[in-house]
């Protein structure tokens, strides 16, 4: 791990800062440690030009009202800076975009599915998502359309096969 320098003067939207503090409390981490954890997790996420444009359009820097001094290790800061340069945005915007993306993806952990399958045994039953299902959803959402369709067909075929064996 690289040496940490002085804090980076990060500015976040209030709701994102509140979420970060809540996640830190839930994980028994400091807000800084939670922010670094979330940023490192975000590094496997790629943003297409359209996503970056939409983020910039929908999240003006003037919405970033909460000041937060974040000590970022040099190696992580260099990676984030490289991404911000590629996205043609400030380092602050890159960090906000990545944290907002992690917030969105982490919300899957709190989702509850209301299954209303027609006569397939669910019919309005509320089901909690298991950890493995959460991981599957996170990976599935990153896939391209053809791979998603292939997996959906595979699951449908497996379900049909299981019903035929009963």
CSV table of N, CA and C in Angstrom, one decimal:
chain,number,residue,atom,x,y,z
A,1,UNK,N,0.9,-1.2,0.0
A,1,UNK,CA,0.0,0.0,0.0
A,1,UNK,C,0.9,1.2,0.0
A,2,UNK,N,0.5,2.2,-0.8
A,2,UNK,CA,1.3,3.4,-0.9
A,2,UNK,C,1.1,4.4,0.3
A,3,UNK,N,2.0,5.3,0.5
A,3,UNK,CA,1.9,6.2,1.5
A,3,UNK,C,0.7,7.2,1.3
A,4,UNK,N,0.0,7.6,2.3
A,4,UNK,CA,-1.1,8.5,2.1
A,4,UNK,C,-0.6,10.0,2.4
A,5,UNK,N,-1.0,10.8,1.5
A,5,UNK,CA,-0.6,12.3,1.5
A,5,UNK,C,-1.7,13.0,2.2
A,6,UNK,N,-1.6,14.4,2.1
A,6,UNK,CA,-2.7,15.2,2.7
A,6,UNK,C,-4.0,14.9,2.0
A,7,UNK,N,-5.1,15.3,2.7
A,7,UNK,CA,-6.4,15.0,2.2
A,7,UNK,C,-6.8,15.7,0.9
A,8,UNK,N,-7.5,15.0,0.1
A,8,UNK,CA,-8.1,15.5,-1.2
A,8,UNK,C,-9.4,16.2,-0.8
A,9,UNK,N,-9.6,17.4,-1.2
A,9,UNK,CA,-10.8,18.1,-0.8
A,9,UNK,C,-12.0,17.7,-1.7
A,10,UNK,N,-12.6,16.6,-1.3
A,10,UNK,CA,-13.7,16.1,-2.1
A,10,UNK,C,-15.0,16.8,-1.7
A,11,UNK,N,-15.9,17.0,-2.7
A,11,UNK,CA,-17.2,17.6,-2.5
A,11,UNK,C,-18.2,16.6,-3.1
A,12,UNK,N,-19.2,16.2,-2.2
A,12,UNK,CA,-20.2,15.2,-2.6
A,12,UNK,C,-21.6,15.8,-2.5
A,13,UNK,N,-22.6,15.2,-3.2
A,13,UNK,CA,-24.0,15.6,-2.9
A,13,UNK,C,-24.3,15.1,-1.5
A,14,UNK,N,-25.2,15.8,-0.8
A,14,UNK,CA,-25.5,15.5,0.5
A,14,UNK,C,-26.1,14.1,0.7
A,15,UNK,N,-26.9,13.6,-0.3
A,15,UNK,CA,-27.5,12.3,-0.1
A,15,UNK,C,-26.4,11.2,-0.3
A,16,UNK,N,-25.4,11.4,-1.1
A,16,UNK,CA,-24.3,10.5,-1.3
A,16,UNK,C,-23.4,10.4,-0.1
A,17,UNK,N,-23.2,11.6,0.5
A,17,UNK,CA,-22.4,11.7,1.7
A,17,UNK,C,-23.1,11.0,2.9
A,18,UNK,N,-24.4,11.2,3.0
A,18,UNK,CA,-25.2,10.5,4.0
A,18,UNK,C,-25.2,9.0,3.8
A,19,UNK,N,-25.3,8.5,2.6
A,19,UNK,CA,-25.2,7.1,2.3
A,19,UNK,C,-23.8,6.5,2.7
A,20,UNK,N,-22.8,7.3,2.4
A,20,UNK,CA,-21.4,6.8,2.7
A,20,UNK,C,-21.2,6.7,4.2
A,21,UNK,N,-21.7,7.7,5.0
A,21,UNK,CA,-21.7,7.6,6.4
A,21,UNK,C,-22.5,6.4,6.9
A,22,UNK,N,-23.6,6.2,6.4
A,22,UNK,CA,-24.5,5.0,6.8
A,22,UNK,C,-23.8,3.7,6.5
A,23,UNK,N,-23.2,3.6,5.3
A,23,UNK,CA,-22.4,2.3,5.0
A,23,UNK,C,-21.2,2.2,5.9
A,24,UNK,N,-20.6,3.2,6.2
A,24,UNK,CA,-19.4,3.2,7.1
A,24,UNK,C,-19.9,2.7,8.5
A,25,UNK,N,-21.0,3.2,9.0
A,25,UNK,CA,-21.5,2.7,10.3
A,25,UNK,C,-21.9,1.3,10.2
A,26,UNK,N,-22.5,0.9,9.2
A,26,UNK,CA,-23.0,-0.5,9.0
A,26,UNK,C,-21.8,-1.5,8.9
A,27,UNK,N,-20.7,-1.0,8.3
A,27,UNK,CA,-19.5,-1.9,8.1
A,27,UNK,C,-18.5,-1.7,9.2
A,28,UNK,N,-18.8,-0.9,10.2
A,28,UNK,CA,-17.8,-0.6,11.3
A,28,UNK,C,-16.5,-0.1,10.8
A,29,UNK,N,-16.6,0.9,9.8
A,29,UNK,CA,-15.4,1.5,9.3
A,29,UNK,C,-15.5,3.0,9.5
A,30,UNK,N,-14.4,3.7,9.3
A,30,UNK,CA,-14.5,5.2,9.3
A,30,UNK,C,-15.1,5.5,7.9
A,31,UNK,N,-15.5,6.8,7.8
A,31,UNK,CA,-16.1,7.2,6.5
A,31,UNK,C,-15.0,7.2,5.5
A,32,UNK,N,-13.8,7.6,5.8
A,32,UNK,CA,-12.7,7.6,4.9
A,32,UNK,C,-12.4,6.1,4.4
A,33,UNK,N,-12.3,5.2,5.3
A,33,UNK,CA,-12.1,3.8,5.0
A,33,UNK,C,-13.2,3.3,4.1
A,34,UNK,N,-14.4,3.6,4.4
A,34,UNK,CA,-15.6,3.2,3.6
A,34,UNK,C,-15.5,3.8,2.2
A,35,UNK,N,-15.1,5.1,2.1
A,35,UNK,CA,-15.0,5.7,0.7
A,35,UNK,C,-13.9,5.0,-0.1
A,36,UNK,N,-12.8,4.7,0.5
A,36,UNK,CA,-11.7,4.0,-0.2
A,36,UNK,C,-12.1,2.6,-0.6
A,37,UNK,N,-12.8,1.9,0.3
A,37,UNK,CA,-13.3,0.6,0.0
A,37,UNK,C,-14.2,0.6,-1.2
A,38,UNK,N,-15.2,1.6,-1.2
A,38,UNK,CA,-16.1,1.7,-2.3
A,38,UNK,C,-15.4,2.1,-3.6
A,39,UNK,N,-14.5,3.0,-3.5
A,39,UNK,CA,-13.7,3.4,-4.7
A,39,UNK,C,-12.9,2.2,-5.3
A,40,UNK,N,-12.3,1.5,-4.4
A,40,UNK,CA,-11.5,0.3,-5.0
A,40,UNK,C,-12.5,-0.7,-5.6
A,41,UNK,N,-13.7,-0.9,-5.0
A,41,UNK,CA,-14.7,-1.8,-5.6
A,41,UNK,C,-15.1,-1.3,-7.0
A,42,UNK,N,-15.1,0.0,-7.1
A,42,UNK,CA,-15.7,0.6,-8.4
A,42,UNK,C,-14.7,0.4,-9.5
A,43,UNK,N,-13.4,0.1,-9.3
A,43,UNK,CA,-12.4,0.0,-10.3
A,43,UNK,C,-12.7,-1.1,-11.4
A,44,UNK,N,-13.5,-2.1,-11.0
A,44,UNK,CA,-13.8,-3.1,-12.0
A,44,UNK,C,-15.0,-2.7,-12.9
A,45,UNK,N,-15.5,-1.5,-12.6
A,45,UNK,CA,-16.7,-1.0,-13.4
A,45,UNK,C,-16.2,-0.1,-14.5
A,46,UNK,N,-16.6,-0.3,-15.7
A,46,UNK,CA,-16.3,0.6,-16.8
A,46,UNK,C,-17.5,1.4,-17.1
A,47,UNK,N,-17.3,2.6,-17.5
A,47,UNK,CA,-18.4,3.5,-17.9
A,47,UNK,C,-18.3,3.9,-19.3
A,48,UNK,N,-19.3,3.7,-20.1
A,48,UNK,CA,-19.3,4.0,-21.5
A,48,UNK,C,-19.5,5.6,-21.6
A,49,UNK,N,-19.2,6.1,-22.8
A,49,UNK,CA,-19.3,7.5,-23.0
A,49,UNK,C,-20.7,8.1,-22.7
A,50,UNK,N,-21.7,7.3,-23.1
A,50,UNK,CA,-23.1,7.7,-22.8
A,50,UNK,C,-23.4,7.8,-21.3
A,51,UNK,N,-22.9,6.8,-20.5
A,51,UNK,CA,-23.1,6.9,-19.1
A,51,UNK,C,-22.4,8.1,-18.5
A,52,UNK,N,-21.2,8.4,-18.9
A,52,UNK,CA,-20.4,9.5,-18.4
A,52,UNK,C,-21.2,10.8,-18.8
A,53,UNK,N,-21.6,11.0,-20.0
A,53,UNK,CA,-22.4,12.1,-20.5
A,53,UNK,C,-23.6,12.3,-19.6
A,54,UNK,N,-24.4,11.2,-19.4
A,54,UNK,CA,-25.6,11.3,-18.6
A,54,UNK,C,-25.3,11.7,-17.2
A,55,UNK,N,-24.2,11.2,-16.6
A,55,UNK,CA,-23.8,11.5,-15.3
A,55,UNK,C,-23.5,13.0,-15.2
A,56,UNK,N,-22.7,13.5,-16.1
A,56,UNK,CA,-22.3,14.9,-16.1
A,56,UNK,C,-23.5,15.8,-16.2
A,57,UNK,N,-24.4,15.4,-17.1
A,57,UNK,CA,-25.6,16.2,-17.4
A,57,UNK,C,-26.6,16.3,-16.2
A,58,UNK,N,-26.7,15.1,-15.5
A,58,UNK,CA,-27.6,15.0,-14.4
A,58,UNK,C,-27.1,15.3,-13.0
A,59,UNK,N,-25.8,15.5,-12.9
A,59,UNK,CA,-25.1,15.7,-11.6
A,59,UNK,C,-24.2,16.9,-11.7
A,60,UNK,N,-24.7,18.1,-11.8
A,60,UNK,CA,-23.8,19.3,-11.9
A,60,UNK,C,-23.0,19.5,-10.6
A,61,UNK,N,-21.7,19.9,-10.8
A,61,UNK,CA,-20.9,20.1,-9.6
A,61,UNK,C,-21.5,21.0,-8.5
A,62,UNK,N,-22.4,21.9,-8.9
A,62,UNK,CA,-23.1,22.7,-7.9
A,62,UNK,C,-23.9,21.9,-6.9
A,63,UNK,N,-24.3,20.6,-7.3
A,63,UNK,CA,-25.0,19.8,-6.3
A,63,UNK,C,-24.1,19.2,-5.3
A,64,UNK,N,-22.8,19.3,-5.5
A,64,UNK,CA,-21.8,18.7,-4.5
A,64,UNK,C,-21.6,19.7,-3.4
A,65,UNK,N,-22.4,19.6,-2.3
A,65,UNK,CA,-22.4,20.6,-1.3
A,65,UNK,C,-21.7,20.1,0.0
A,66,UNK,N,-21.4,18.8,0.1
A,66,UNK,CA,-20.8,18.3,1.4
A,66,UNK,C,-19.3,18.2,1.1
A,67,UNK,N,-18.5,18.9,1.9
A,67,UNK,CA,-17.0,18.9,1.9
A,67,UNK,C,-16.5,17.7,2.7
A,68,UNK,N,-15.6,17.0,2.2
A,68,UNK,CA,-15.1,15.8,2.8
A,68,UNK,C,-13.6,15.7,2.5
A,69,UNK,N,-12.7,15.7,3.5
A,69,UNK,CA,-11.3,15.6,3.3
A,69,UNK,C,-11.0,14.1,3.2
A,70,UNK,N,-10.6,13.6,2.0
A,70,UNK,CA,-10.4,12.2,1.8
A,70,UNK,C,-8.9,12.0,1.5
A,71,UNK,N,-8.2,11.2,2.3
A,71,UNK,CA,-6.8,10.8,2.1
A,71,UNK,C,-6.8,9.6,1.2
A,72,UNK,N,-6.4,9.8,0.0
A,72,UNK,CA,-6.4,8.8,-1.1
A,72,UNK,C,-4.9,8.3,-1.3
A,73,UNK,N,-4.7,7.0,-1.1
A,73,UNK,CA,-3.3,6.5,-1.4
A,73,UNK,C,-2.9,6.8,-2.9
A,74,UNK,N,-1.7,7.1,-3.0
A,74,UNK,CA,-1.2,7.5,-4.4
A,74,UNK,C,-1.5,6.6,-5.5
A,75,UNK,N,-1.5,5.3,-5.3
A,75,UNK,CA,-1.8,4.3,-6.3
A,75,UNK,C,-3.2,4.4,-6.8
A,76,UNK,N,-4.1,4.5,-5.8
A,76,UNK,CA,-5.6,4.7,-6.1
A,76,UNK,C,-5.8,6.0,-6.8
A,77,UNK,N,-5.2,7.0,-6.3
A,77,UNK,CA,-5.4,8.4,-6.8
A,77,UNK,C,-5.0,8.4,-8.3
A,78,UNK,N,-3.8,7.8,-8.6
A,78,UNK,CA,-3.3,7.7,-10.0
A,78,UNK,C,-4.3,7.0,-10.9
A,79,UNK,N,-4.9,5.9,-10.4
A,79,UNK,CA,-5.8,5.2,-11.3
A,79,UNK,C,-7.1,6.0,-11.5
A,80,UNK,N,-7.6,6.6,-10.4
A,80,UNK,CA,-8.8,7.5,-10.6
A,80,UNK,C,-8.5,8.6,-11.5
A,81,UNK,N,-7.3,9.2,-11.4
A,81,UNK,CA,-7.0,10.4,-12.2
A,81,UNK,C,-6.9,9.9,-13.7
A,82,UNK,N,-6.4,8.7,-13.9
A,82,UNK,CA,-6.3,8.2,-15.3
A,82,UNK,C,-7.8,8.1,-15.9
A,83,UNK,N,-8.7,7.5,-15.1
A,83,UNK,CA,-10.1,7.4,-15.5
A,83,UNK,C,-10.7,8.8,-15.7
A,84,UNK,N,-10.4,9.7,-14.8
A,84,UNK,CA,-11.1,11.0,-14.9
A,84,UNK,C,-10.5,11.7,-16.2
A,85,UNK,N,-9.3,11.5,-16.5
A,85,UNK,CA,-8.7,12.1,-17.8
A,85,UNK,C,-9.4,11.5,-19.0
A,86,UNK,N,-9.6,10.1,-18.9
A,86,UNK,CA,-10.2,9.4,-20.1
A,86,UNK,C,-11.7,9.9,-20.2
A,87,UNK,N,-12.3,10.2,-19.1
A,87,UNK,CA,-13.7,10.6,-19.2
A,87,UNK,C,-13.9,12.1,-19.3
A,88,UNK,N,-12.8,12.8,-19.4
A,88,UNK,CA,-12.7,14.3,-19.5
A,88,UNK,C,-13.6,14.9,-18.5
A,89,UNK,N,-13.3,14.6,-17.3
A,89,UNK,CA,-14.0,15.2,-16.1
A,89,UNK,C,-13.0,15.4,-15.0
A,90,UNK,N,-13.4,16.2,-14.0
A,90,UNK,CA,-12.5,16.4,-12.9
A,90,UNK,C,-12.4,15.1,-12.0
A,91,UNK,N,-11.3,15.1,-11.3
A,91,UNK,CA,-11.1,14.0,-10.4
A,91,UNK,C,-12.3,13.9,-9.4
A,92,UNK,N,-12.8,15.0,-8.9
A,92,UNK,CA,-13.9,15.1,-8.0
A,92,UNK,C,-15.1,14.4,-8.6
A,93,UNK,N,-15.4,14.8,-9.9
A,93,UNK,CA,-16.6,14.2,-10.6
A,93,UNK,C,-16.4,12.7,-10.8
A,94,UNK,N,-15.2,12.3,-11.1
A,94,UNK,CA,-14.9,10.8,-11.3
A,94,UNK,C,-15.2,10.1,-10.0
A,95,UNK,N,-14.8,10.6,-8.8
A,95,UNK,CA,-15.0,10.0,-7.5
A,95,UNK,C,-16.5,10.0,-7.2
A,96,UNK,N,-17.2,11.1,-7.4
A,96,UNK,CA,-18.6,11.2,-7.2
A,96,UNK,C,-19.4,10.1,-8.0
A,97,UNK,N,-19.0,10.1,-9.3
A,97,UNK,CA,-19.7,9.1,-10.2
A,97,UNK,C,-19.4,7.7,-9.8
A,98,UNK,N,-18.2,7.4,-9.4
A,98,UNK,CA,-18.0,6.0,-8.9
A,98,UNK,C,-18.7,5.7,-7.6
A,99,UNK,N,-18.7,6.6,-6.7
A,99,UNK,CA,-19.4,6.4,-5.4
A,99,UNK,C,-20.9,6.2,-5.7
A,100,UNK,N,-21.4,7.1,-6.5
A,100,UNK,CA,-22.9,7.0,-6.9
A,100,UNK,C,-23.2,5.7,-7.5
A,101,UNK,N,-22.3,5.2,-8.4
A,101,UNK,CA,-22.5,3.9,-9.0
A,101,UNK,C,-22.5,2.8,-8.0
A,102,UNK,N,-21.5,2.8,-7.0
A,102,UNK,CA,-21.5,1.8,-6.0
A,102,UNK,C,-22.7,1.9,-5.1
A,103,UNK,N,-23.2,3.1,-4.8
A,103,UNK,CA,-24.4,3.2,-4.1
A,103,UNK,C,-25.6,2.5,-4.8
A,104,UNK,N,-25.7,2.8,-6.1
A,104,UNK,CA,-26.7,2.1,-6.9
A,104,UNK,C,-26.6,0.6,-6.9
A,105,UNK,N,-25.4,0.1,-7.1
A,105,UNK,CA,-25.2,-1.4,-7.1
A,105,UNK,C,-25.4,-2.0,-5.7
A,106,UNK,N,-25.0,-1.3,-4.7
A,106,UNK,CA,-25.1,-1.8,-3.4
A,106,UNK,C,-26.6,-1.9,-2.9
A,107,UNK,N,-27.4,-1.0,-3.6
A,107,UNK,CA,-28.8,-1.1,-3.2
A,107,UNK,C,-29.5,-2.4,-3.5
A,108,UNK,N,-28.8,-3.1,-4.5
A,108,UNK,CA,-29.3,-4.5,-4.8
A,108,UNK,C,-29.3,-5.3,-3.5
A,109,UNK,N,-28.4,-5.1,-2.6
A,109,UNK,CA,-28.3,-5.9,-1.4
A,109,UNK,C,-29.5,-5.7,-0.5
A,110,UNK,N,-30.2,-4.6,-0.7
A,110,UNK,CA,-31.4,-4.4,0.2
A,110,UNK,C,-32.7,-4.6,-0.6
A,111,UNK,N,-32.6,-5.0,-1.8
A,111,UNK,CA,-33.8,-5.2,-2.6
A,111,UNK,C,-34.5,-6.5,-2.1
A,112,UNK,N,-35.8,-6.4,-2.3
A,112,UNK,CA,-36.7,-7.5,-2.0
A,112,UNK,C,-37.5,-7.7,-3.3
A,113,UNK,N,-37.5,-9.0,-3.8
A,113,UNK,CA,-38.2,-9.3,-5.0
A,113,UNK,C,-39.6,-9.7,-4.6
A,114,UNK,N,-40.6,-9.1,-5.4
A,114,UNK,CA,-42.0,-9.5,-5.2
A,114,UNK,C,-42.3,-10.3,-6.5
A,115,UNK,N,-42.3,-11.6,-6.3
A,115,UNK,CA,-42.5,-12.5,-7.5
A,115,UNK,C,-44.0,-12.7,-7.7
A,116,UNK,N,-44.5,-12.5,-8.9
A,116,UNK,CA,-45.9,-12.6,-9.2
A,116,UNK,C,-45.9,-13.5,-10.4
A,117,UNK,N,-45.3,-14.7,-10.3
A,117,UNK,CA,-45.3,-15.6,-11.5
A,117,UNK,C,-46.7,-16.2,-11.5
A,118,UNK,N,-47.2,-16.4,-12.7
A,118,UNK,CA,-48.5,-16.9,-12.9
A,118,UNK,C,-48.5,-18.4,-12.6
A,119,UNK,N,-49.0,-18.8,-11.5
A,119,UNK,CA,-49.2,-20.1,-11.1
A,119,UNK,C,-48.0,-21.0,-11.0
A,120,UNK,N,-46.8,-20.4,-10.8
A,120,UNK,CA,-45.6,-21.1,-10.7
A,120,UNK,C,-45.1,-21.2,-9.3
A,121,UNK,N,-46.0,-21.1,-8.3
A,121,UNK,CA,-45.7,-21.3,-6.9
A,121,UNK,C,-45.3,-20.0,-6.2
A,122,UNK,N,-45.2,-18.9,-6.9
A,122,UNK,CA,-44.8,-17.7,-6.2
A,122,UNK,C,-46.1,-16.8,-5.9
A,123,UNK,N,-46.8,-16.4,-6.9
A,123,UNK,CA,-48.1,-15.7,-6.8
A,123,UNK,C,-48.1,-14.7,-5.7
A,124,UNK,N,-47.2,-13.7,-5.8
A,124,UNK,CA,-47.3,-12.6,-4.8
A,124,UNK,C,-46.4,-12.8,-3.6
A,125,UNK,N,-45.8,-14.0,-3.5
A,125,UNK,CA,-44.9,-14.3,-2.3
A,125,UNK,C,-43.7,-13.3,-2.3
A,126,UNK,N,-43.3,-12.8,-1.2
A,126,UNK,CA,-42.2,-11.9,-1.1
A,126,UNK,C,-41.0,-12.8,-0.7
A,127,UNK,N,-39.9,-12.6,-1.5
A,127,UNK,CA,-38.7,-13.4,-1.3
A,127,UNK,C,-37.5,-12.5,-1.1
A,128,UNK,N,-36.7,-12.8,-0.1
A,128,UNK,CA,-35.4,-12.1,0.0
A,128,UNK,C,-34.4,-12.7,-0.9
A,129,UNK,N,-33.5,-11.8,-1.4
A,129,UNK,CA,-32.4,-12.3,-2.3
A,129,UNK,C,-31.3,-12.8,-1.5
A,130,UNK,N,-30.8,-14.0,-1.8
A,130,UNK,CA,-29.6,-14.6,-1.1
A,130,UNK,C,-28.4,-13.8,-1.6
A,131,UNK,N,-27.3,-14.1,-0.8
A,131,UNK,CA,-26.0,-13.4,-1.2
A,131,UNK,C,-25.5,-13.9,-2.6
A,132,UNK,N,-25.7,-15.2,-2.9
A,132,UNK,CA,-25.2,-15.7,-4.2
A,132,UNK,C,-26.1,-15.1,-5.3
A,133,UNK,N,-27.4,-14.9,-5.1
A,133,UNK,CA,-28.3,-14.2,-6.1
A,133,UNK,C,-27.9,-12.8,-6.3
A,134,UNK,N,-27.5,-12.1,-5.2
A,134,UNK,CA,-27.0,-10.7,-5.3
A,134,UNK,C,-25.8,-10.7,-6.2
A,135,UNK,N,-24.8,-11.6,-5.9
A,135,UNK,CA,-23.6,-11.6,-6.7
A,135,UNK,C,-23.9,-11.9,-8.2
A,136,UNK,N,-24.9,-12.8,-8.4
A,136,UNK,CA,-25.3,-13.1,-9.8
A,136,UNK,C,-25.8,-11.9,-10.5
A,137,UNK,N,-26.7,-11.1,-9.8
A,137,UNK,CA,-27.3,-9.9,-10.3
A,137,UNK,C,-26.2,-8.9,-10.7
A,138,UNK,N,-25.2,-8.7,-9.8
A,138,UNK,CA,-24.2,-7.7,-10.0
A,138,UNK,C,-23.4,-8.1,-11.3
A,139,UNK,N,-23.1,-9.4,-11.5
A,139,UNK,CA,-22.3,-9.8,-12.6
A,139,UNK,C,-23.2,-9.7,-13.9
A,140,UNK,N,-24.5,-10.2,-13.7
A,140,UNK,CA,-25.4,-10.2,-14.9
A,140,UNK,C,-25.6,-8.8,-15.4
A,141,UNK,N,-25.7,-7.8,-14.6
A,141,UNK,CA,-25.9,-6.4,-15.0
A,141,UNK,C,-24.8,-5.9,-15.8
A,142,UNK,N,-23.6,-6.4,-15.7
A,142,UNK,CA,-22.4,-6.0,-16.4
A,142,UNK,C,-22.3,-6.6,-17.8
A,143,UNK,N,-23.1,-7.7,-18.0
A,143,UNK,CA,-23.0,-8.4,-19.3
A,143,UNK,C,-23.6,-7.6,-20.4
A,144,UNK,N,-23.1,-7.9,-21.7
A,144,UNK,CA,-23.7,-7.3,-22.8
A,144,UNK,C,-25.1,-8.0,-23.1
A,145,UNK,N,-25.9,-7.5,-24.0
A,145,UNK,CA,-27.2,-8.0,-24.2
A,145,UNK,C,-27.3,-9.4,-24.7
A,146,UNK,N,-26.4,-9.8,-25.6
A,146,UNK,CA,-26.4,-11.2,-26.1
A,146,UNK,C,-26.1,-12.2,-25.0
A,147,UNK,N,-25.2,-11.9,-24.2
A,147,UNK,CA,-24.8,-12.8,-23.1
A,147,UNK,C,-26.0,-12.9,-22.1
A,148,UNK,N,-26.7,-11.7,-21.8
A,148,UNK,CA,-27.8,-11.7,-20.9
A,148,UNK,C,-28.9,-12.6,-21.5
A,149,UNK,N,-29.2,-12.5,-22.8
A,149,UNK,CA,-30.2,-13.3,-23.4
A,149,UNK,C,-29.9,-14.8,-23.4
A,150,UNK,N,-28.6,-15.1,-23.6
A,150,UNK,CA,-28.1,-16.5,-23.5
A,150,UNK,C,-28.4,-17.1,-22.1
A,151,UNK,N,-28.0,-16.3,-21.1
A,151,UNK,CA,-28.2,-16.8,-19.7
A,151,UNK,C,-29.7,-16.9,-19.4
A,152,UNK,N,-30.5,-16.0,-19.9
A,152,UNK,CA,-32.0,-16.1,-19.6
A,152,UNK,C,-32.5,-17.4,-20.3
A,153,UNK,N,-32.1,-17.7,-21.5
A,153,UNK,CA,-32.6,-18.9,-22.2
A,153,UNK,C,-32.1,-20.1,-21.4
A,154,UNK,N,-30.9,-20.1,-20.9
A,154,UNK,CA,-30.3,-21.3,-20.2
A,154,UNK,C,-31.2,-21.5,-18.9
A,155,UNK,N,-31.5,-20.4,-18.2
A,155,UNK,CA,-32.3,-20.5,-17.0
A,155,UNK,C,-33.7,-21.0,-17.3
A,156,UNK,N,-34.3,-20.5,-18.4
A,156,UNK,CA,-35.6,-21.0,-18.8
A,156,UNK,C,-35.6,-22.4,-19.1
A,157,UNK,N,-34.6,-22.9,-19.9
A,157,UNK,CA,-34.5,-24.3,-20.3
A,157,UNK,C,-34.3,-25.2,-19.0
A,158,UNK,N,-33.5,-24.7,-18.1
A,158,UNK,CA,-33.3,-25.5,-16.8
A,158,UNK,C,-34.6,-25.6,-16.1
A,159,UNK,N,-35.3,-24.5,-16.0
A,159,UNK,CA,-36.6,-24.5,-15.3
A,159,UNK,C,-37.6,-25.4,-16.0
A,160,UNK,N,-37.6,-25.4,-17.3
A,160,UNK,CA,-38.5,-26.3,-18.1
A,160,UNK,C,-38.1,-27.7,-17.9
A,161,UNK,N,-36.8,-28.0,-17.9
A,161,UNK,CA,-36.4,-29.4,-17.7
A,161,UNK,C,-36.7,-29.9,-16.2
A,162,UNK,N,-36.6,-29.0,-15.3
A,162,UNK,CA,-36.9,-29.4,-13.9
A,162,UNK,C,-38.4,-29.6,-13.7
A,163,UNK,N,-39.3,-28.8,-14.4
A,163,UNK,CA,-40.7,-29.1,-14.3
A,163,UNK,C,-41.1,-30.4,-15.0
A,164,UNK,N,-40.4,-30.7,-16.1
A,164,UNK,CA,-40.7,-31.9,-16.8
A,164,UNK,C,-40.3,-33.2,-16.0
A,165,UNK,N,-39.4,-33.1,-15.2
A,165,UNK,CA,-38.9,-34.2,-14.4
A,165,UNK,C,-39.9,-34.5,-13.2
A,166,UNK,N,-40.7,-33.5,-12.8
A,166,UNK,CA,-41.5,-33.7,-11.6
A,166,UNK,C,-42.8,-34.4,-12.0
